[in-house]
Coordinates of C-alpha atoms and ligand atoms in Angstrom, one line a residue:
X1 CA -118.1 160.9 106.9
X2 CA -120.7 159.6 104.7
X3 CA -124.5 160.6 105.3
X4 CA -125.1 157.1 106.2
X5 CA -122.5 157.6 109.2
X6 CA -123.7 161.1 109.8
X7 CA -127.1 160.0 109.9
X8 CA -126.4 157.2 112.5
X9 CA -124.3 159.7 114.9
X10 CA -127.0 161.3 115.3
X11 CA -129.4 158.7 116.2
X12 CA -127.4 157.1 118.5
X13 CA -127.2 160.6 120.4
X14 CA -130.8 160.8 120.8
X15 CA -131.1 157.1 121.7
X16 CA -128.5 156.9 123.9
X17 CA -130.5 159.0 127.0
X18 CA -133.7 156.3 126.3
X19 CA -131.3 153.2 127.1
X20 CA -129.3 154.7 129.8
X21 CA -132.6 156.1 131.7
X22 CA -134.3 152.6 131.6
X23 CA -131.2 151.1 132.7
X24 CA -130.8 153.3 135.9
X25 CA -134.1 154.1 136.6
X26 CA -136.4 151.4 135.8
X27 CA -133.7 148.4 135.9
X28 CA -135.9 146.6 138.5
X29 CA -139.0 146.6 136.4
X30 CA -140.2 143.3 135.9
X31 CA -141.1 142.8 132.2
X32 CA -141.4 138.7 131.9
X33 CA -140.7 135.5 134.3
X34 CA -139.2 132.2 133.1
X35 CA -141.3 128.8 133.3
X36 CA -139.0 125.4 133.8
X37 CA -140.8 124.6 130.3
X38 CA -138.6 127.4 129.0
X39 CA -135.6 127.1 130.4
X40 CA -135.5 123.2 129.3
X41 CA -137.2 124.4 126.2
X42 CA -135.2 126.5 124.1
X43 CA -136.0 129.4 126.3
X44 CA -138.8 129.8 123.4
X45 CA -140.4 133.2 124.2
X46 CA -138.6 134.7 127.0
X47 CA -138.4 138.7 126.6
X48 CA -134.9 139.2 127.5
X49 CA -133.4 140.9 124.2
X50 CA -133.5 144.4 123.3
X51 CA -133.7 145.8 119.6
X52 CA -135.4 148.1 117.3
X53 CA -134.3 147.4 113.9
X54 CA -137.3 144.7 113.6
X55 CA -140.4 143.5 115.4
X56 CA -141.5 139.8 114.9
X57 CA -145.1 139.8 115.6
X58 CA -146.6 135.9 115.8
X59 CA -149.7 137.0 113.5
X60 CA -148.5 139.5 111.6
X61 CA -144.7 138.6 110.7
X62 CA -141.6 140.8 110.7
X63 CA -141.9 144.9 110.6
X64 CA -138.3 146.5 109.7
X65 CA -138.4 149.7 111.9
X66 CA -142.0 149.8 112.2
X67 CA -142.7 149.3 108.2
X68 CA -144.4 146.1 107.1
X69 CA -142.4 144.3 104.3
X70 CA -144.9 145.4 102.0
X71 CA -144.5 148.8 103.2
X72 CA -140.3 148.4 102.9
X73 CA -141.1 147.7 99.3
X74 CA -143.3 150.5 98.3
X75 CA -141.5 153.0 99.8
X76 CA -137.2 152.0 99.5
X77 CA -136.0 153.6 96.7
X78 CA -135.6 151.1 93.3
X79 CA -133.4 151.1 90.7
X80 CA -134.7 152.4 87.7
X81 CA -136.7 149.9 86.0
X82 CA -136.6 147.5 88.8
X83 CA -139.6 146.5 90.4
X84 CA -137.6 145.4 93.8
X85 CA -135.3 148.5 95.9
X86 CA -132.3 148.7 96.7
X87 CA -130.5 146.5 99.2
X88 CA -128.1 149.4 100.2
X89 CA -131.2 151.9 101.0
X90 CA -132.4 148.6 103.3
X91 CA -129.6 148.7 105.3
X92 CA -129.7 152.5 105.5
X93 CA -133.0 152.4 107.2
X94 CA -132.5 149.7 109.1
X95 CA -129.4 151.3 110.4
X96 CA -131.0 154.5 111.2
X97 CA -134.7 154.0 111.4
X98 CA -135.5 156.3 108.6
X99 CA -136.9 155.7 104.7
X100 CA -133.9 156.9 102.6
X101 CA -134.5 159.2 99.8
X102 CA -132.9 158.1 96.4
X103 CA -129.7 160.6 97.3
X104 CA -129.5 158.9 100.4
X105 CA -130.0 155.1 99.2
X106 CA -127.4 156.0 96.0
X107 CA -124.5 157.1 98.7
X108 CA -124.6 153.8 100.2
X109 CA -124.5 152.1 97.0
X110 CA -121.3 154.0 96.1
X111 CA -120.1 153.5 99.7
X112 CA -120.6 149.6 99.3
X113 CA -118.8 149.7 95.9
X114 CA -115.8 151.3 96.9
X115 CA -115.2 148.4 99.0
X116 CA -116.4 145.3 97.3
X117 CA -112.9 144.1 96.4
X118 CA -112.0 141.3 98.8
X119 CA -108.3 140.9 99.6
X120 CA -106.5 138.4 97.5
X121 CA -106.0 135.8 99.7
X122 CA -109.8 135.2 100.3
X123 CA -109.6 133.5 97.2
X124 CA -106.4 131.1 98.0
X125 CA -108.3 130.3 101.2
X126 CA -111.3 129.6 99.7
X127 CA -109.2 127.3 96.7
X128 CA -107.8 125.7 99.3
X129 CA -110.9 123.8 100.1
X130 CA -111.1 120.0 99.5
X131 CA -113.8 119.4 97.1
X132 CA -117.6 118.5 98.2
X133 CA -117.0 121.1 101.5
X134 CA -120.1 122.6 101.7
X135 CA -120.7 125.9 100.8
X136 CA -121.6 127.8 104.0
X137 CA -118.3 126.1 105.8
X138 CA -116.5 128.0 102.9
X139 CA -118.1 131.4 103.4
X140 CA -117.9 130.5 107.2
X141 CA -114.1 130.5 107.3
X142 CA -113.6 133.1 103.9
X143 CA -115.6 135.8 106.5
X144 CA -113.6 134.5 109.4
X145 CA -110.1 134.8 107.7
X146 CA -110.7 138.6 107.3
X147 CA -110.6 138.8 111.4
X148 CA -107.4 140.3 110.5
X149 CA -108.7 143.6 108.5
X150 CA -111.1 144.6 111.7
X151 CA -110.5 147.7 112.1
X152 CA -112.2 147.9 115.8
X153 CA -109.8 144.6 116.8
X154 CA -107.2 147.5 116.0
X155 CA -108.6 150.4 117.6
X156 CA -109.4 148.5 120.4
X157 CA -106.1 147.2 121.2
X158 CA -104.7 150.8 120.9
X159 CA -107.1 151.9 123.5
X160 CA -110.4 153.3 122.4
X161 CA -113.8 154.8 124.7
X162 CA -116.3 152.9 125.0
X163 CA -118.3 155.7 123.6
X164 CA -117.0 154.9 120.0
X165 CA -117.0 151.3 119.8
X166 CA -119.4 151.3 117.1
X167 CA -117.3 153.8 114.8
X168 CA -115.2 151.1 113.3
X169 CA -117.8 148.6 113.8
X170 CA -119.7 150.7 111.5
X171 CA -116.5 150.6 109.2
X172 CA -115.8 147.0 109.6
X173 CA -119.5 145.9 108.6
X174 CA -119.8 148.4 105.6
X175 CA -116.2 146.7 105.0
X176 CA -117.7 143.0 105.0
X177 CA -121.2 143.4 103.8
X178 CA -120.2 145.1 100.7
X179 CA -117.5 142.5 100.2
X180 CA -120.2 139.3 100.6
X181 CA -121.8 139.0 97.0
X182 CA -117.8 138.9 95.8
X183 CA -117.5 136.3 98.2
X184 CA -120.2 134.2 97.7
X185 CA -120.3 134.1 94.1
X186 CA -116.6 133.2 93.6
X187 CA -117.8 130.6 96.1
X188 CA -120.4 129.6 93.7
X189 CA -117.8 129.9 90.8
X190 CA -115.3 128.0 92.6
X191 CA -117.6 124.4 93.3
X192 CA -119.8 124.8 90.3
X193 CA -118.4 126.7 87.3
X194 CA -114.8 125.0 87.5
X195 CA -113.5 128.2 89.2
X196 CA -114.8 130.5 85.9
X197 CA -115.7 133.6 87.6
X198 CA -117.1 137.2 86.4
X199 CA -115.9 140.1 87.9
X200 CA -117.8 142.7 89.4
X201 CA -119.6 145.6 87.6
X202 CA -118.3 148.4 89.9
X203 CA -121.4 150.7 88.4
X204 CA -123.8 148.3 89.7
X205 CA -126.1 147.7 93.1
X206 CA -125.6 145.0 95.6
X207 CA -128.3 143.1 94.0
X208 CA -127.7 144.3 90.5
X209 CA -123.9 143.3 90.8
X210 CA -124.4 139.9 92.6
X211 CA -126.5 139.4 89.8
X212 CA -123.8 139.9 87.5
X213 CA -121.7 138.5 88.8
X214 CA -124.1 134.9 89.0
X215 CA -124.1 135.4 85.3
X216 CA -128.0 135.9 85.3
X217 CA -130.3 137.9 82.9
X218 CA -132.7 140.4 84.6
X219 CA -134.8 139.6 86.6
X220 CA -132.2 137.5 88.7
X221 CA -131.1 141.1 90.1
X222 CA -134.8 141.6 91.1
X223 CA -134.7 138.3 92.1
X224 CA -131.4 139.0 94.4
X225 CA -132.9 142.5 95.6
X226 CA -136.2 140.3 97.0
X227 CA -134.3 137.8 98.6
X228 CA -131.3 139.8 100.6
X229 CA -134.4 142.4 101.7
X230 CA -136.6 139.8 103.2
X231 CA -133.9 137.6 104.7
X232 CA -131.7 140.5 106.3
X233 CA -133.5 140.4 110.0
X234 CA -136.0 138.3 112.2
X235 CA -135.2 140.6 115.0
X236 CA -133.0 139.1 117.8
X237 CA -133.8 136.2 119.2
X238 CA -133.2 133.4 116.3
X239 CA -130.4 131.2 116.2
X240 CA -128.0 133.3 113.5
X241 CA -129.2 136.8 115.0
X242 CA -128.6 135.6 118.6
X243 CA -125.7 134.2 117.9
X244 CA -124.4 137.3 116.3
X245 CA -125.2 139.4 118.9
X246 CA -124.1 136.9 121.2
X247 CA -120.2 136.6 120.1
X248 CA -119.9 140.2 119.5
X249 CA -120.8 140.3 123.0
X250 CA -117.4 139.7 123.9
X251 CA -116.0 142.5 121.9
X252 CA -115.7 140.2 118.8
X253 CA -115.2 141.9 115.9
X254 CA -117.4 141.7 112.8
X255 CA -115.8 139.2 111.1
X256 CA -115.7 136.5 113.8
X257 CA -119.2 137.2 114.9
X258 CA -121.1 137.2 111.2
X259 CA -118.9 134.5 110.9
X260 CA -120.5 132.5 114.2
X261 CA -123.8 133.8 112.8
X262 CA -124.1 131.8 109.6
X263 CA -122.5 129.1 111.0
X264 CA -126.1 128.8 113.3
X265 CA -127.7 129.8 109.9
X266 CA -126.3 126.1 108.8
X267 CA -128.7 124.3 111.0
X268 CA -131.4 122.3 109.3
X269 CA -134.0 123.7 111.5
X270 CA -132.7 127.5 110.4
X271 CA -131.7 128.3 107.2
X272 CA -130.5 125.3 106.1
X273 CA -134.1 124.9 105.7
X274 CA -134.5 126.7 102.4
X275 CA -131.4 123.9 100.8
X276 CA -133.9 120.7 102.7
X277 CA -137.1 122.0 101.0
X278 CA -135.4 121.6 98.0
X279 CA -133.6 118.3 98.5
X280 CA -137.0 116.8 100.0
X281 CA -139.2 117.6 96.8
X282 CA -136.5 116.4 94.3
X283 CA -137.1 113.0 96.2
X284 CA -140.9 113.4 95.9
X285 CA -139.7 114.1 92.1
X286 CA -137.6 111.5 91.3
X287 CA -140.0 108.7 92.9
X288 CA -142.9 110.3 90.6
X289 CA -140.2 109.6 87.8
X290 CA -139.5 113.9 86.9
X291 CA -140.7 116.9 87.3
X292 CA -143.1 117.0 84.3
X293 CA -145.0 114.4 86.6
X294 CA -147.0 116.7 88.6
X295 CA -148.4 114.5 91.6
X296 CA -152.0 114.5 92.6
X297 CA -153.2 116.2 96.1
X298 CA -153.2 112.8 97.7
X299 CA -149.9 111.3 96.3
X300 CA -148.4 114.3 98.2
X301 CA -150.4 114.0 101.3
X302 CA -149.0 110.1 101.3
X303 CA -145.3 111.8 101.1
X304 CA -145.9 113.8 103.9
X305 CA -147.3 111.3 106.5
X306 CA -144.7 109.1 105.1
X307 CA -141.4 111.7 106.2
X308 CA -143.5 112.8 109.4
X309 CA -144.3 108.8 110.4
X310 CA -140.1 108.2 109.9
X311 CA -139.9 111.1 112.5
X312 CA -138.4 113.8 110.4
X313 CA -139.6 117.5 110.1
X314 CA -141.1 119.1 106.9
X315 CA -138.8 121.8 106.0
X316 CA -140.2 125.0 104.9
X317 CA -143.3 124.9 107.8
X318 CA -143.6 125.7 111.8
X319 CA -141.8 128.5 112.9
X320 CA -140.5 129.3 116.4
X321 CA -142.9 132.4 117.3
X322 CA -144.9 133.2 113.8
X323 CA -148.6 131.7 114.3
X324 CA -149.6 132.2 110.7
X325 CA -148.2 132.1 106.8
X326 CA -144.8 133.9 107.1
X327 CA -145.1 137.2 105.3
X328 CA -141.6 136.8 103.7
X329 CA -143.2 133.5 102.1
X330 CA -146.6 135.6 100.6
X331 CA -144.7 137.8 99.1
X332 CA -142.1 135.2 97.4
X333 CA -145.4 133.5 96.6
X334 CA -147.2 136.3 94.8
X335 CA -143.9 136.6 92.9
X336 CA -143.5 133.5 91.8
X337 CA -147.4 133.3 91.0
X338 CA -147.1 136.6 88.4
X339 CA -143.6 134.9 87.4
X340 CA -143.1 131.0 87.9
X341 CA -146.8 130.2 87.8
X342 CA -146.1 127.5 85.1
X343 CA -142.5 126.2 86.9
X344 CA -143.1 122.1 87.6
X345 CA -141.7 122.6 90.7
X346 CA -143.7 126.0 91.7
X347 CA -146.7 123.9 91.2
X348 CA -145.2 120.9 93.9
X349 CA -145.0 123.8 96.2
X350 CA -148.4 125.0 95.5
X351 CA -150.1 121.9 96.3
X352 CA -147.8 121.3 99.5
X353 CA -148.9 125.2 100.4
X354 CA -152.7 123.1 100.6
X355 CA -151.5 120.0 101.7
X356 CA -149.3 120.2 104.3
X357 CA -150.9 122.7 107.0
X358 CA -153.9 120.4 107.6
X359 CA -151.6 117.5 108.4
X360 CA -149.5 119.7 110.3
X361 CA -152.8 120.8 112.5
X362 CA -154.0 116.4 112.1
X363 CA -150.5 115.0 114.0
X364 CA -150.9 117.8 116.6
X365 CA -147.5 118.6 117.1
X366 CA -146.3 121.9 115.5
X367 CA -147.6 124.8 117.1
X368 CA -147.6 126.8 113.5
X369 CA -148.8 124.7 110.5
X370 CA -148.0 127.8 108.2
X371 CA -145.3 127.8 105.9
X372 CA -142.0 129.9 106.8
X373 CA -139.8 131.7 104.6
X374 CA -137.8 128.7 103.4
X375 CA -140.3 126.9 101.5
X376 CA -140.8 129.2 98.8
X377 CA -137.4 130.5 98.2
X378 CA -135.7 127.8 97.0
X379 CA -138.0 127.5 94.1
X380 CA -137.5 130.9 92.9
X381 CA -134.2 130.0 92.6
X382 CA -134.2 126.9 91.2
X383 CA -136.5 128.3 88.4
X384 CA -133.9 130.8 87.4
X385 CA -131.3 128.1 87.3
X386 CA -129.2 128.3 90.4
X387 CA -130.4 124.5 90.9
X388 CA -126.9 123.6 93.0
X389 CA -129.8 124.0 96.0
X390 CA -127.0 123.5 98.7
X391 CA -126.0 127.2 98.2
X392 CA -129.2 128.5 99.0
X393 CA -128.3 129.3 102.4
X394 CA -125.2 131.4 101.3
X395 CA -127.6 133.3 99.7
X396 CA -129.6 133.2 103.1
X397 CA -126.4 134.8 105.0
X398 CA -125.9 137.3 102.9
X399 CA -129.4 138.7 103.8
X400 CA -129.4 137.9 107.5
X401 CA -125.4 139.4 107.4
X402 CA -127.0 142.6 106.9
X403 CA -129.7 142.9 109.7
X404 CA -127.2 141.6 111.8
X405 CA -124.2 143.8 111.2
X406 CA -126.7 146.4 111.6
X407 CA -127.7 145.1 115.1
X408 CA -124.2 144.7 116.3
X409 CA -123.3 148.0 115.8
X410 CA -126.4 149.3 117.7
X411 CA -125.2 147.1 120.1
X412 CA -121.7 148.8 120.7
X413 CA -123.7 152.0 120.4
X414 CA -125.7 151.6 122.9
X415 CA -123.2 149.6 125.0
X416 CA -125.0 146.6 125.4
X417 CA -122.6 144.4 128.0
X418 CA -121.3 140.8 127.6
X419 CA -123.9 138.3 127.5
X420 CA -123.8 136.0 130.6
X421 CA -127.3 134.6 131.4
X422 CA -127.5 131.9 134.5
X423 CA -127.7 127.9 134.6
X424 CA -129.5 126.2 136.9
X425 CA -129.0 122.2 137.4
X426 CA -132.0 119.5 137.0
X427 CA -131.7 118.8 140.6
X428 CA -132.7 122.7 141.2
X429 CA -135.6 122.5 138.5
X430 CA -136.6 119.9 140.7
X431 CA -136.5 121.6 143.9
X432 CA -138.5 124.8 142.4
X433 CA -141.2 122.0 141.2
X434 CA -141.5 120.8 144.8
X435 CA -140.5 117.0 144.2
X436 CA -137.2 117.6 145.4
X437 CA -136.3 118.7 148.9
X438 CA -133.1 120.7 149.3
X439 CA -130.5 119.2 150.2
X440 CA -127.9 120.2 152.4
X441 CA -124.2 119.4 152.0
X442 CA -122.6 117.9 155.1
Ligands
HAX1 N1 -142.8 119.2 110.6 C1 -142.7 118.5 111.8 N2 -143.0 118.5 113.2 C2 -143.1 119.7 113.1 C3 -142.8 120.6 112.3 C4 -142.4 120.6 111.3 N3 -142.6 121.2 110.0 N4 -142.9 121.8 112.9 C5 -142.5 121.7 114.3 N5 -143.0 120.5 114.3 C6 -142.7 119.5 115.9 C7 -141.6 119.9 116.5 O1 -140.3 119.3 115.6 C8 -141.8 119.5 117.8 O2 -142.0 117.9 118.1 P1 -141.3 117.7 119.0 O3 -142.4 117.7 120.2 O4 -141.6 116.0 118.7 O5 -140.5 118.0 119.5 C9 -143.0 120.2 118.0 O6 -143.6 120.1 116.4 C10 -143.6 121.4 118.8 O7 -142.7 122.2 117.9 P2 -142.8 123.5 118.1 O8 -142.8 124.6 119.4 O9 -144.1 124.0 117.1 O10 -141.7 124.4 117.1 P3 -139.9 124.9 117.3 O11 -140.6 126.2 118.2 O12 -140.0 124.0 118.8 O13 -139.5 125.0 116.3 C11 -138.9 125.2 113.8 C12 -139.4 125.8 115.4 C13 -138.6 126.2 112.8 C14 -137.6 124.4 114.3 C15 -139.9 123.9 113.7 O14 -141.2 124.3 112.8 C16 -139.0 123.1 112.5 O15 -138.2 122.3 112.3 N6 -140.1 123.5 111.2 C17 -139.0 122.6 110.0 C18 -137.4 123.1 109.6 C19 -137.8 124.4 109.4 O16 -138.3 124.6 108.3 N7 -136.9 125.4 109.8 C20 -137.2 127.0 109.3 C21 -137.9 127.7 109.8 C22 -137.6 129.4 109.7 C23 -136.3 129.2 110.1 O17 -135.7 129.5 110.6 N8 -135.9 129.7 108.7 O18 -134.2 130.3 108.6

């Protein structure tokens, strides 16, 4: 057994009695109420999911296992000569709640490296897509196609005790996560590089190997580590995390669940906003006559108002939970101020940071006028030469899969059941509201 799996097993044994006690002795305690606005409004804010892997405070932002992002970046072990930590160390932290030592992080690097090679048929699946297919569609399908590899599914059909579900789920998760950089970079090569692919380097870590396969020099390895780590988890209720959890709750294996979560991430109000920001910015760049012409604040304000007045959202701004600037935005901004201050597109993003929040406040609709993670991630990729912006959500998906796999392993470890909330009808809501009398059926 790997050290990570042993540690995880210890943690599961510690945690199970806590969950069982809450369920058996305190199951009737009320933790929230549900209003009509919440039932009609996307269940916003209803406390009905449990995860210990991350927690999103509306004002402070995300904490992974109790650590702020700043602390995560300070404390996780880093490869020599790198500013950013091992992604594998983050997986250790998310799964166990303990900050890994360098040796513990390196054990996971080794584990991932051994499992990184993808089955041959995945190349064929990717190659079979017609041109102009969106990379997220290809990514989701490639992951889905590996369903046949699932240990969990094999063990389940052979008969396995419920308490042991987490074990094959862990094996499937590590197998899948280790392969995601290979799958993504092969998709990138197929769509944008005439299929000219760079083979992986088994001596590199997750972020380093991803940069290598993308054909990028330093510091793109650190850019990748930063990107994957900040995108990995955002508690359980966002569309991608919730989709992964929901699908896995029917005991679908990790391939089915992560493919589904990728599809949720591919929507423009969620992960596709990373692409949306650059697309929207480039319409402005074209209007200005090229990226060398930096618009004035007034020109940007006019563009923002035009977008709003045409009934569209400003991509990269607003959030369903956050009520302050997203710390994931702030971290990327810090990186950008250090490394891409003179980049013309960064200058656009910088002006947006000043002008969009007051406009959204003035419009008075968005509850959170501040930028989110997606407002800043694309410009960094653009700067380092990944200019095919419809690929950006795939990068998000690689990161997000790490957190969701950790959550699903824990879902199985703690025996979380099939998810099945209850629906009501509009008539019933009107009855609750007292504007309609309950009809008795004749
Ligand atoms: N631009 C214009 N209007 C916005 C807005 C924005 N950036 N953000 C919110 N609003 C509007 C909503 O569309 C809504 O309008 P209606 O009443 O007409 O429906 C109103 O303000 C209230 O919305 P809200 O309660 O503040 O926000 P929601 O929780 O409903 O939605 C969203 C949160 C992130 C979907 C929203 O802010 C949005 O559409 N932002 C732009 C897209 C985006 O950046 N998405 C990525 C978010 C981060 C993420 O998940 N990344 O993956």
